[in-house]
CSV table of C-alpha atoms in Angstrom, one decimal:
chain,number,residue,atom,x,y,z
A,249,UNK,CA,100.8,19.3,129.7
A,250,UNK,CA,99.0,18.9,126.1
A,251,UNK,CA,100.5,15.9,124.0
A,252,UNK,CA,101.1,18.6,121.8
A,253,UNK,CA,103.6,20.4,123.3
A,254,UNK,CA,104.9,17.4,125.4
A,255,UNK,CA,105.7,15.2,122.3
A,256,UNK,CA,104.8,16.5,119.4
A,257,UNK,CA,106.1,19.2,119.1
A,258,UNK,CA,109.4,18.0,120.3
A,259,UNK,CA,110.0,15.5,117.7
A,260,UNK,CA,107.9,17.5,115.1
A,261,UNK,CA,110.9,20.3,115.5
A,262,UNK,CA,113.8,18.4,114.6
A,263,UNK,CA,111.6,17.2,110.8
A,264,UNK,CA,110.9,20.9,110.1
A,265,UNK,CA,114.4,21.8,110.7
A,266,UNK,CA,115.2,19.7,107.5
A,267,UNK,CA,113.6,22.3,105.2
A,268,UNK,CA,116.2,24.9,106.8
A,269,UNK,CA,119.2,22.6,105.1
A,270,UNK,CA,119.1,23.8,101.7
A,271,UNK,CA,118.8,27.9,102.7
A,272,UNK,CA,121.5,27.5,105.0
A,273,UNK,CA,123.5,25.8,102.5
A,274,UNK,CA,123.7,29.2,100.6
A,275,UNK,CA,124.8,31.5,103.3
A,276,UNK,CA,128.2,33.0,103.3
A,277,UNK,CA,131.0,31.5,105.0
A,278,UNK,CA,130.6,33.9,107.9
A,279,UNK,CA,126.8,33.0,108.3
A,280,UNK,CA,127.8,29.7,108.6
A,281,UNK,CA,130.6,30.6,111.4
A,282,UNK,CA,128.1,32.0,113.1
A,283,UNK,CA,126.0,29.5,113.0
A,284,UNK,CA,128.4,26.9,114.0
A,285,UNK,CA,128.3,28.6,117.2
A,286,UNK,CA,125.2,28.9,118.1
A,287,UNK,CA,124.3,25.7,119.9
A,288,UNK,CA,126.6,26.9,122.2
A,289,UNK,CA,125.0,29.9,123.6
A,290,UNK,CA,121.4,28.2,123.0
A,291,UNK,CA,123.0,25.6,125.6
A,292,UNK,CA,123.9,27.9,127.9
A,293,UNK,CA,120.2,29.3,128.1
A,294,UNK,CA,119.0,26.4,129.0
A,295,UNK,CA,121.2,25.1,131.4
A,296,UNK,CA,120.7,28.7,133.5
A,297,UNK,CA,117.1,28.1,132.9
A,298,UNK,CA,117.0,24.5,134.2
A,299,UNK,CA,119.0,25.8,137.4
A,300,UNK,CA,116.4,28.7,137.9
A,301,UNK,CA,114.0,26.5,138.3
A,302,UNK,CA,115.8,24.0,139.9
A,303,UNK,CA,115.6,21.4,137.2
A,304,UNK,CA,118.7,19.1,137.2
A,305,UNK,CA,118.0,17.1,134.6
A,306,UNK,CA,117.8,19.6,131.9
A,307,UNK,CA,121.1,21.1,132.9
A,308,UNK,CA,122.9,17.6,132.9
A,309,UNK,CA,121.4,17.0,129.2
A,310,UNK,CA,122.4,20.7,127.9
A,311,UNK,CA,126.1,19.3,129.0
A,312,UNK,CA,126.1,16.3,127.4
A,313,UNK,CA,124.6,18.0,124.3
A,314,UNK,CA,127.1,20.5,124.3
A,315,UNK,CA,130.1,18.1,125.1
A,316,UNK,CA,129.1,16.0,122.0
A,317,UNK,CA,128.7,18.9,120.3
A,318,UNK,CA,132.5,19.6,120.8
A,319,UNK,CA,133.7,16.3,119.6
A,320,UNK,CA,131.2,16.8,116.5
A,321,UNK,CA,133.0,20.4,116.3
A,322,UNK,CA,136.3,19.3,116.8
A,323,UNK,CA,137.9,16.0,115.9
A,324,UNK,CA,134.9,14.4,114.0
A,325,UNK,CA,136.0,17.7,111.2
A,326,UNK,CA,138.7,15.5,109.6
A,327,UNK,CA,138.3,13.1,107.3
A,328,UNK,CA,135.7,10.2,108.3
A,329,UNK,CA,137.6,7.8,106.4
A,330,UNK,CA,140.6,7.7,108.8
A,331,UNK,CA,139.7,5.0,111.1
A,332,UNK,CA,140.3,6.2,114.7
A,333,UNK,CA,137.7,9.5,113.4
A,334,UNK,CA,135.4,7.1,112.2
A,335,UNK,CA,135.7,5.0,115.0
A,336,UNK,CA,135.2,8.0,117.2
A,337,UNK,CA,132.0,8.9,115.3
A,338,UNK,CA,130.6,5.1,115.6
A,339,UNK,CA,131.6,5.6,119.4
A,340,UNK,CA,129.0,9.4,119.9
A,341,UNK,CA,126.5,7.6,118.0
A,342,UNK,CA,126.6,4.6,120.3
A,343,UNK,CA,126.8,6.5,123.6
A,344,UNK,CA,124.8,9.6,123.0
A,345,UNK,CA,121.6,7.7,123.2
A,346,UNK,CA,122.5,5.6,126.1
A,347,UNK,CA,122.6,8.5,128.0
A,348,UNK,CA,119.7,10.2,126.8
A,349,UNK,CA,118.0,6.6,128.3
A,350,UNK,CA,120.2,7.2,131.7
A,351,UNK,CA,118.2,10.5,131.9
A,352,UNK,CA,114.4,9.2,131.2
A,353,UNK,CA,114.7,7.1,134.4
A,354,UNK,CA,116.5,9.0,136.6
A,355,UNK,CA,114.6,11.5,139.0
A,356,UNK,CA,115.0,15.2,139.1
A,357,UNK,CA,117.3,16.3,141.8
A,358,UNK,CA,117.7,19.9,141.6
A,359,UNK,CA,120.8,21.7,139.7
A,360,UNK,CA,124.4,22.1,141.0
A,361,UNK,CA,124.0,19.8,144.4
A,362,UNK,CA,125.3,16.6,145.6
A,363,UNK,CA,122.7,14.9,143.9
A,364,UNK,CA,123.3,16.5,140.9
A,365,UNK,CA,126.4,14.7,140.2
A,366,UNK,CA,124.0,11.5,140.0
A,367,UNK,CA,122.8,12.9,136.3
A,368,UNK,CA,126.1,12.8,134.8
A,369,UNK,CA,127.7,9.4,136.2
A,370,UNK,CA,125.9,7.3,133.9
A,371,UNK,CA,127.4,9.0,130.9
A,372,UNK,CA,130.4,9.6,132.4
A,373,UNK,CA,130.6,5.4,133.6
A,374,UNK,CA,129.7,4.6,129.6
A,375,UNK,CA,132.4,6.9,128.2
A,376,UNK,CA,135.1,5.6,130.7
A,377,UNK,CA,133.8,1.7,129.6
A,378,UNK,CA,133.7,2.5,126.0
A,379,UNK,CA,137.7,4.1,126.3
A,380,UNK,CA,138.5,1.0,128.0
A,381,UNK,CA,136.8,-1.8,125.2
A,382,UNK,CA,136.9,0.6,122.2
A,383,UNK,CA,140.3,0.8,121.3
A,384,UNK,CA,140.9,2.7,117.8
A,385,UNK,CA,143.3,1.8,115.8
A,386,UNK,CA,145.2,3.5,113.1
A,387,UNK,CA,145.5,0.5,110.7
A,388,UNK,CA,142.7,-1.8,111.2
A,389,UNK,CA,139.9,-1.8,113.1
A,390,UNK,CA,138.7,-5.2,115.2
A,391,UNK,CA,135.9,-7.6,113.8
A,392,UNK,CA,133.7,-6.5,116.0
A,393,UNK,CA,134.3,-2.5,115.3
A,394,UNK,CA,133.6,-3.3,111.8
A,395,UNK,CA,130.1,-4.8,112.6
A,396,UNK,CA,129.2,-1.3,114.5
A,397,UNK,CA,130.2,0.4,111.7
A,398,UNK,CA,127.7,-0.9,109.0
A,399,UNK,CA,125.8,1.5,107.2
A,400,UNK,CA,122.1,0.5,105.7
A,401,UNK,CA,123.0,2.4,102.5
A,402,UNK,CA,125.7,4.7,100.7
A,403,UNK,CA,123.7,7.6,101.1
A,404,UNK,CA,123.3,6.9,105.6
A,405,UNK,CA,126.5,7.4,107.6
A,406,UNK,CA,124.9,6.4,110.9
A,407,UNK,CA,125.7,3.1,111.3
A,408,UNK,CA,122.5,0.7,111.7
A,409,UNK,CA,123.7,-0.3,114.7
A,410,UNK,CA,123.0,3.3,116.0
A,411,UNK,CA,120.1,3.8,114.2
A,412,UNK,CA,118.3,0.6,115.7
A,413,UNK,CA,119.2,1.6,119.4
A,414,UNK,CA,117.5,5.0,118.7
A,415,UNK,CA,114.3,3.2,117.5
A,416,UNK,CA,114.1,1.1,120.5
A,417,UNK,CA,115.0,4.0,122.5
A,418,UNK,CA,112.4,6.1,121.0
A,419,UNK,CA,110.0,3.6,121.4
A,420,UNK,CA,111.0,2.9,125.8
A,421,UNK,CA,110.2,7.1,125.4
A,422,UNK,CA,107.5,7.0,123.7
A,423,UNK,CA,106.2,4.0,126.4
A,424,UNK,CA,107.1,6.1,129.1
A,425,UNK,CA,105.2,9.3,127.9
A,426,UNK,CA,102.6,7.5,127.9
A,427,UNK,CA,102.6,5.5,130.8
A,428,UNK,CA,103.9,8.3,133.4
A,429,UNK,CA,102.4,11.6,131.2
A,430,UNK,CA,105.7,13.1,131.6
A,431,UNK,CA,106.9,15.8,129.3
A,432,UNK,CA,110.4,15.4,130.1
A,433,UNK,CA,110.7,12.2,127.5
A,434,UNK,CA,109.2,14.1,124.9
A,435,UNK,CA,112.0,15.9,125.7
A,436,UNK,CA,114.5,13.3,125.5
A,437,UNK,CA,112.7,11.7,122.4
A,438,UNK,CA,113.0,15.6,120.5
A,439,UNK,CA,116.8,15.4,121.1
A,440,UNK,CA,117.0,11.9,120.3
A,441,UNK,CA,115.4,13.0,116.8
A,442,UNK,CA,117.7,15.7,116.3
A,443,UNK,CA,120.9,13.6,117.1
A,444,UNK,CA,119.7,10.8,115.0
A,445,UNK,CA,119.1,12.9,112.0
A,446,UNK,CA,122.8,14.2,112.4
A,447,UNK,CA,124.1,10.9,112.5
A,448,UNK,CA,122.2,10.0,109.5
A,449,UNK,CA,122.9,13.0,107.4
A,450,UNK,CA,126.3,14.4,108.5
A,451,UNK,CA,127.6,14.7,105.3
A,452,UNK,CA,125.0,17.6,104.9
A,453,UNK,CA,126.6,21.1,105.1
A,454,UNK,CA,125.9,22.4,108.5
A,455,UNK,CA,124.0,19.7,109.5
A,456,UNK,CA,125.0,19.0,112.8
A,457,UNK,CA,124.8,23.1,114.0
A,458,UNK,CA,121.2,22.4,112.5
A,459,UNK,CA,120.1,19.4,114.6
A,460,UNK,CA,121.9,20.7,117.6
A,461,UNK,CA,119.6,24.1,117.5
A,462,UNK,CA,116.8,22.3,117.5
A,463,UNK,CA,117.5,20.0,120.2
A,464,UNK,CA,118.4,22.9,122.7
A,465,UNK,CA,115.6,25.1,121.5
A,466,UNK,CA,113.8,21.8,122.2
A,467,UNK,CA,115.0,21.9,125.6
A,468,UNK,CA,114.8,25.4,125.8
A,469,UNK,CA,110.6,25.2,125.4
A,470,UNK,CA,111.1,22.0,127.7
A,471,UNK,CA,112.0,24.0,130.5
A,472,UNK,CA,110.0,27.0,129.8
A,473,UNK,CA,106.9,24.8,129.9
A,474,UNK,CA,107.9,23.3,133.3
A,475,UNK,CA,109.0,26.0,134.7
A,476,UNK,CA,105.1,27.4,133.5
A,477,UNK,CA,103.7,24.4,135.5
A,478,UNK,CA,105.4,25.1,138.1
A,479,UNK,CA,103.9,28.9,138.7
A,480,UNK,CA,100.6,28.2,137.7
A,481,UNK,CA,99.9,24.5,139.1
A,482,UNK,CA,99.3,23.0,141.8
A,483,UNK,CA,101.7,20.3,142.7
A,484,UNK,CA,99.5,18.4,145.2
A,485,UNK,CA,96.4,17.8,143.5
A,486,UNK,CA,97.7,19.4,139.7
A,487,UNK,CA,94.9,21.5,139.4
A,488,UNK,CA,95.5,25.1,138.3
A,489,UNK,CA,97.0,27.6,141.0
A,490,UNK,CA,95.6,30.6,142.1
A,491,UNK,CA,98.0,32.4,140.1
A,492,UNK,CA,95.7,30.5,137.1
A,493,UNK,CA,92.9,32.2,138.3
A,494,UNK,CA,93.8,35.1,138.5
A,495,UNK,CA,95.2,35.1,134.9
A,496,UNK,CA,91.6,33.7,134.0
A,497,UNK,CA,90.0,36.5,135.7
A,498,UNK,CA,91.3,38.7,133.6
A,499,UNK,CA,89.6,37.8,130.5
A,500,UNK,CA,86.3,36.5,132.1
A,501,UNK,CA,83.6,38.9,130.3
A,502,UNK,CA,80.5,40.4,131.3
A,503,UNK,CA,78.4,36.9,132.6
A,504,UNK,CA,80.3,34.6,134.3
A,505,UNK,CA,79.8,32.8,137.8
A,506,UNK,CA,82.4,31.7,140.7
A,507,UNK,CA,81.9,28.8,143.3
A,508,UNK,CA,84.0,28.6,146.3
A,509,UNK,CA,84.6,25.2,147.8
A,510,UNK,CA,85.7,24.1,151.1
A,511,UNK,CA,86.1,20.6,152.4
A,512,UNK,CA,84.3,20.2,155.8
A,513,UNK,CA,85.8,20.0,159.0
A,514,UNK,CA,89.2,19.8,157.3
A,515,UNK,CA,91.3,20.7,159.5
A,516,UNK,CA,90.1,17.9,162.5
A,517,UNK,CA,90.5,15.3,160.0
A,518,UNK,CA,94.0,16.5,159.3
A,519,UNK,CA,94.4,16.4,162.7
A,520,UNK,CA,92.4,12.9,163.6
A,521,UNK,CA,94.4,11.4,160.8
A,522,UNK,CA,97.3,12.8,160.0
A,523,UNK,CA,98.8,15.4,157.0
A,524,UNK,CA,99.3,12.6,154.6
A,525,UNK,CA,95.7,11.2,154.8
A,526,UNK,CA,94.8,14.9,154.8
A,527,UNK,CA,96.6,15.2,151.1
A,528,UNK,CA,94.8,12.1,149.9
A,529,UNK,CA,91.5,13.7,151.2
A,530,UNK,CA,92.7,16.9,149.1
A,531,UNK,CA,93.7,14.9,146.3
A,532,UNK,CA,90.5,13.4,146.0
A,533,UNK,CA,88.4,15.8,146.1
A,534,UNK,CA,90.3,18.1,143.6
A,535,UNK,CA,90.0,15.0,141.7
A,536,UNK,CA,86.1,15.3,141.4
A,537,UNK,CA,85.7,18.9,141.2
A,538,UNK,CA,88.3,18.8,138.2
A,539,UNK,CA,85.3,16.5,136.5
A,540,UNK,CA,83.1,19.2,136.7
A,541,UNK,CA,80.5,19.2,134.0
A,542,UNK,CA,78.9,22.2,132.4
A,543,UNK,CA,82.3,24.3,130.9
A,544,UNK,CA,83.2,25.0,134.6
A,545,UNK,CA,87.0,24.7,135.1
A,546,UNK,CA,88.8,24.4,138.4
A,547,UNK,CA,91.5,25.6,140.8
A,548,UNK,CA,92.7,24.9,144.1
A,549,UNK,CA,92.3,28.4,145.8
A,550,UNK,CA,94.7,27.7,149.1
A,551,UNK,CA,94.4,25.4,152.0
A,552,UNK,CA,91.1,22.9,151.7
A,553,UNK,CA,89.3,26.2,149.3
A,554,UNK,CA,89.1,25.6,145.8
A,555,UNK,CA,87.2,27.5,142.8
A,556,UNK,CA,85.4,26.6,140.0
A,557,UNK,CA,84.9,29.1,137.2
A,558,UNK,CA,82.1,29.1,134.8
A,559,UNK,CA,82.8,31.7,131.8
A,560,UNK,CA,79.6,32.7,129.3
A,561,UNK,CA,76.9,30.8,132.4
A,562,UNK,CA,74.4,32.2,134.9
A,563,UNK,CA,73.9,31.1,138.2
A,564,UNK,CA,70.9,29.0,137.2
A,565,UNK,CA,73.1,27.3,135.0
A,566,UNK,CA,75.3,25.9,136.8
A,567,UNK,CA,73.6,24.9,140.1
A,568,UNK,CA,73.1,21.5,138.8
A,569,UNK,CA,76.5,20.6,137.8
A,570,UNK,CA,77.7,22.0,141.3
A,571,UNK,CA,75.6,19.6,143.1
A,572,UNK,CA,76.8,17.1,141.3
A,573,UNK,CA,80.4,17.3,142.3
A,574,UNK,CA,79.6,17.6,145.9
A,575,UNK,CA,76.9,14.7,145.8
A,576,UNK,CA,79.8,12.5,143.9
A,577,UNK,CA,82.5,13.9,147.2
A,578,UNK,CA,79.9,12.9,149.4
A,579,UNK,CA,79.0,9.4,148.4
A,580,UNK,CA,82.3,8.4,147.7
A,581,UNK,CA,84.1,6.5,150.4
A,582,UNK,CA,87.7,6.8,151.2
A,583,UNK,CA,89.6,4.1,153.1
A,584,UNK,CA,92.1,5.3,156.0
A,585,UNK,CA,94.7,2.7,156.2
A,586,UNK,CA,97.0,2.1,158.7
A,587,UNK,CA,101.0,2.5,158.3
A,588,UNK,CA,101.6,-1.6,157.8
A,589,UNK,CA,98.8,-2.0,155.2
A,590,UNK,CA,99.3,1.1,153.4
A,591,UNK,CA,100.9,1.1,149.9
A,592,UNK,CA,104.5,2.3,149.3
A,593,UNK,CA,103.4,3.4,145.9
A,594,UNK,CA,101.0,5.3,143.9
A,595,UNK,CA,100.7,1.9,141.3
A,596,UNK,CA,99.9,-0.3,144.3
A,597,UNK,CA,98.0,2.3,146.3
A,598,UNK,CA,95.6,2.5,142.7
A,599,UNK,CA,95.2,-1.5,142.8
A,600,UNK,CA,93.5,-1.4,146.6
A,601,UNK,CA,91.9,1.8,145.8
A,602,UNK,CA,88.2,1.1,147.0
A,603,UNK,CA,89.5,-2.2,149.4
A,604,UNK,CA,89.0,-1.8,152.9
A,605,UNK,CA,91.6,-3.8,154.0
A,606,UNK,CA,92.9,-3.6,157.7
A,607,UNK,CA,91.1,0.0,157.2
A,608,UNK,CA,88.8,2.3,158.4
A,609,UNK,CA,86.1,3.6,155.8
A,610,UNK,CA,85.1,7.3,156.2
A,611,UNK,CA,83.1,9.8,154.1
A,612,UNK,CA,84.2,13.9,153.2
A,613,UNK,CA,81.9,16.7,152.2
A,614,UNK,CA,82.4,20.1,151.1
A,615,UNK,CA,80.4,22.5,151.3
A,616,UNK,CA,79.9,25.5,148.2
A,617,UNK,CA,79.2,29.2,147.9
A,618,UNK,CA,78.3,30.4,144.6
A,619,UNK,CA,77.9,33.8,143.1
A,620,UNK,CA,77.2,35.8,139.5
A,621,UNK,CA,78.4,39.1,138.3
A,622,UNK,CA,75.6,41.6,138.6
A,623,UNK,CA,75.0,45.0,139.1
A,624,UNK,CA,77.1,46.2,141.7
A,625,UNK,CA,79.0,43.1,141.8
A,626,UNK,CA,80.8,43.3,138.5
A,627,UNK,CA,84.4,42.7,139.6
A,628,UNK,CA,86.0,39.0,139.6
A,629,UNK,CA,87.2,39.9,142.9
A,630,UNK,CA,83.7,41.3,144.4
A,631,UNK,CA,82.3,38.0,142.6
A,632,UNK,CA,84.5,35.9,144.2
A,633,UNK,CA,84.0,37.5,147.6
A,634,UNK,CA,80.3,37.2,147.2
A,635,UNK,CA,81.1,33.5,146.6
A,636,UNK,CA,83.0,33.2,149.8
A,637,UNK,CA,80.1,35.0,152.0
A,638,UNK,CA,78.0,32.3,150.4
A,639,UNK,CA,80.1,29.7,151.2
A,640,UNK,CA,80.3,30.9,154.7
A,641,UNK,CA,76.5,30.7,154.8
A,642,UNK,CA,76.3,27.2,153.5
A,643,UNK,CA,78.7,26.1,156.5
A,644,UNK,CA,76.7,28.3,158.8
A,645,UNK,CA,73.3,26.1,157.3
A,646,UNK,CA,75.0,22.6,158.6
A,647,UNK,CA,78.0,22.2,155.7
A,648,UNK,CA,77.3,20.0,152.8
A,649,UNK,CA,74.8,21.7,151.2
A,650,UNK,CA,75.3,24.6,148.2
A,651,UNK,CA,74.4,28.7,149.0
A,652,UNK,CA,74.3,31.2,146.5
């Protein structure tokens, strides 16, 4: 996904949504009834979205938004200067981000199953240990409460206790976006924004129906996105899906040209080695045909096929770059290792890339059938099957070698 969409726009959202404070401000009273329950239905979309797709951990967050969004709706109403409401307050700024944290390490489950539960016992082990330690009182709070409840200035209710754990918060998200290219802690960082910026400004008329918007329409285009990824991806090598290419086909032009790609004698290495050597292989080599120079773009057809798609380029054109990729596929040499040697992890498996230890080296082709539209072939379907009769040539010639 884009850094755009995966973190950008996530904590972009929450800043416009400031502009929206003084409008809103004017509405009439019933406007802003209505507005006050908005999050609510905006939280139930994305929970049934996250369990469509069989995302757990964007359900579990649209309950913890929505349960803090109660507290914020109900007993935070009254006056902040009573001490066990203030106290209470100091309490959702504190534990709010802590589990937003919870949620960027744990690992998606699925929705509404056993291991679903796993998503909400964080939160629910840090609200049971803060009811046990926080303790309000109605006269005075403790020493300690007092320090939590310092405010930077006049004009900031979130105490800078809270506001300092959502900037080291923000920056374990921000270090984890960019170290596992996940969009789901732009996500987290997005409602991290928006909660923060309630804290911060809750003495702002609608202010906290505002922020919490924004961080389920945040979550909202989260899951949308992922569930997107999800159709049109694919999950073993993340190269576009056929469903991609299809979608592509549709807007391709009048000159384009289609390679077909097959890796060679597939299926007895799958069988010599075994289906998890036989992903690696597939990995790989998506891995170099995604490299693909000359404005080609590629897919992973089905099986061991993939596709390459050149828009606005003749066959002439792009023979070169073609025989590039399977020239790189074929000199590249992958390391078979056996079960005690081999990695448990992608991080270690990365640092021995290229080491043959305890291992057997061994070398894949592919071999490529590439066609044009032209007279009589002017369909992206006929194209692509004029690719694959190519391809079939180019295995019938020996395999590793390019037909058009």
């Amino acid at each position: 996904m884009p850094v755009v969409t995966s973190l950008a726009l996530p904590t972009l959202l929450p800043l416009l949504a400031l502009f929206l404070i003084a409008p809103l401000s004017g509405l009439s009273l019933d406007y802003q009834q209505l507005l006050k329950w908005l999050p609510y239905p905006l939280f139930i979309m994305a929970a049934g979205l996250g369990h469509m797709y069989s995302l757990g951990r964007p359900v579990a967050l649209a309950l913890i938004l929505t349960a803090s969004y109660l507290v914020l709706q109900g007993p935070l109403q009254s006056n902040l200067s009573v001490i066990p409401t203030h106290q209470l307050f100091v309490l959702l700024t504190l534990l709010l981000p802590c589990s937003l944290l919870t949620l960027s390490f744990l690992p998606e489950s699925g929705s509404l199953n056993r291991r679903f539960v796993l998503l909400l016992l964080p939160t629910a082990a840090l609200t049971g240990i803060a009811a046990i330690f926080w303790q309000p009182s109605a006269t005075a709070p403790s020493e300690w409460q007092t320090l939590f409840s310092l405010r930077p200035a006049p004009a900031v209710f979130a105490p800078i206790f809270s506001l300092l754990l959502a900037v080291v918060i923000a920056l374990i998200l921000l270090f984890r976006q960019t170290l596992l290219q996940c969009p789901w802690q732009g996500t987290l960082l997005g409602c991290l924004v928006a909660t923060s910026l309630t804290w911060a400004m809750f003495d702002k008329t609608l202010i906290s129906s505002l922020m919490f918007c924004t961080a389920a329409v945040v979550l909202i285009l989260s899951v949308l996105f992922q569930g997107h990824y999800l159709a049109f991806r694919d999950q073993l090598t993340g190269l576009p899906a056929r469903r991609s290419l299809e979608n592509a086909f549709k807007g391709v032009g009048r000159r384009y040209v289609v390679a077909m790609m097959d890796v060679d004698h597939f299926k007895k290495f799958n069988d010599t080695y075994g289906h998890d050597v036989g992903d690696d292989v597939l990995k790989m080599v998506a891995a170099h045909i995604a490299q693909v120079t000359g404005g080609g773009t590629a897919y992973r057809y089905g099986g061991e096929e993939f596709t390459v798609l050149f828009k606005r380029k003749t066959l002439d054109d792009c023979i070169e770059h073609l025989e590039a990729v399977r020239e790189a596929i074929a000199d590249y040499s992958l390391v078979i290792r056996d079960k005690e040697t081999r990695p448990k992890d992608a991080k270690a498996g990365k640092q021995q890339r290229g080491q043959a230890i305890r291992g057997q080296r061994v070398s894949v082709t592919i071999s490529i059938g590439v066609a044009e539209r032209e007279p009589g072939v002017d369909q992206p379907m006929q194209v692509l099957k004029a690719a694959d009769k190519a391809l079939y040539r180019a295995k019938q010639a020996g395999r590793n070698c390019l037909k058009a």
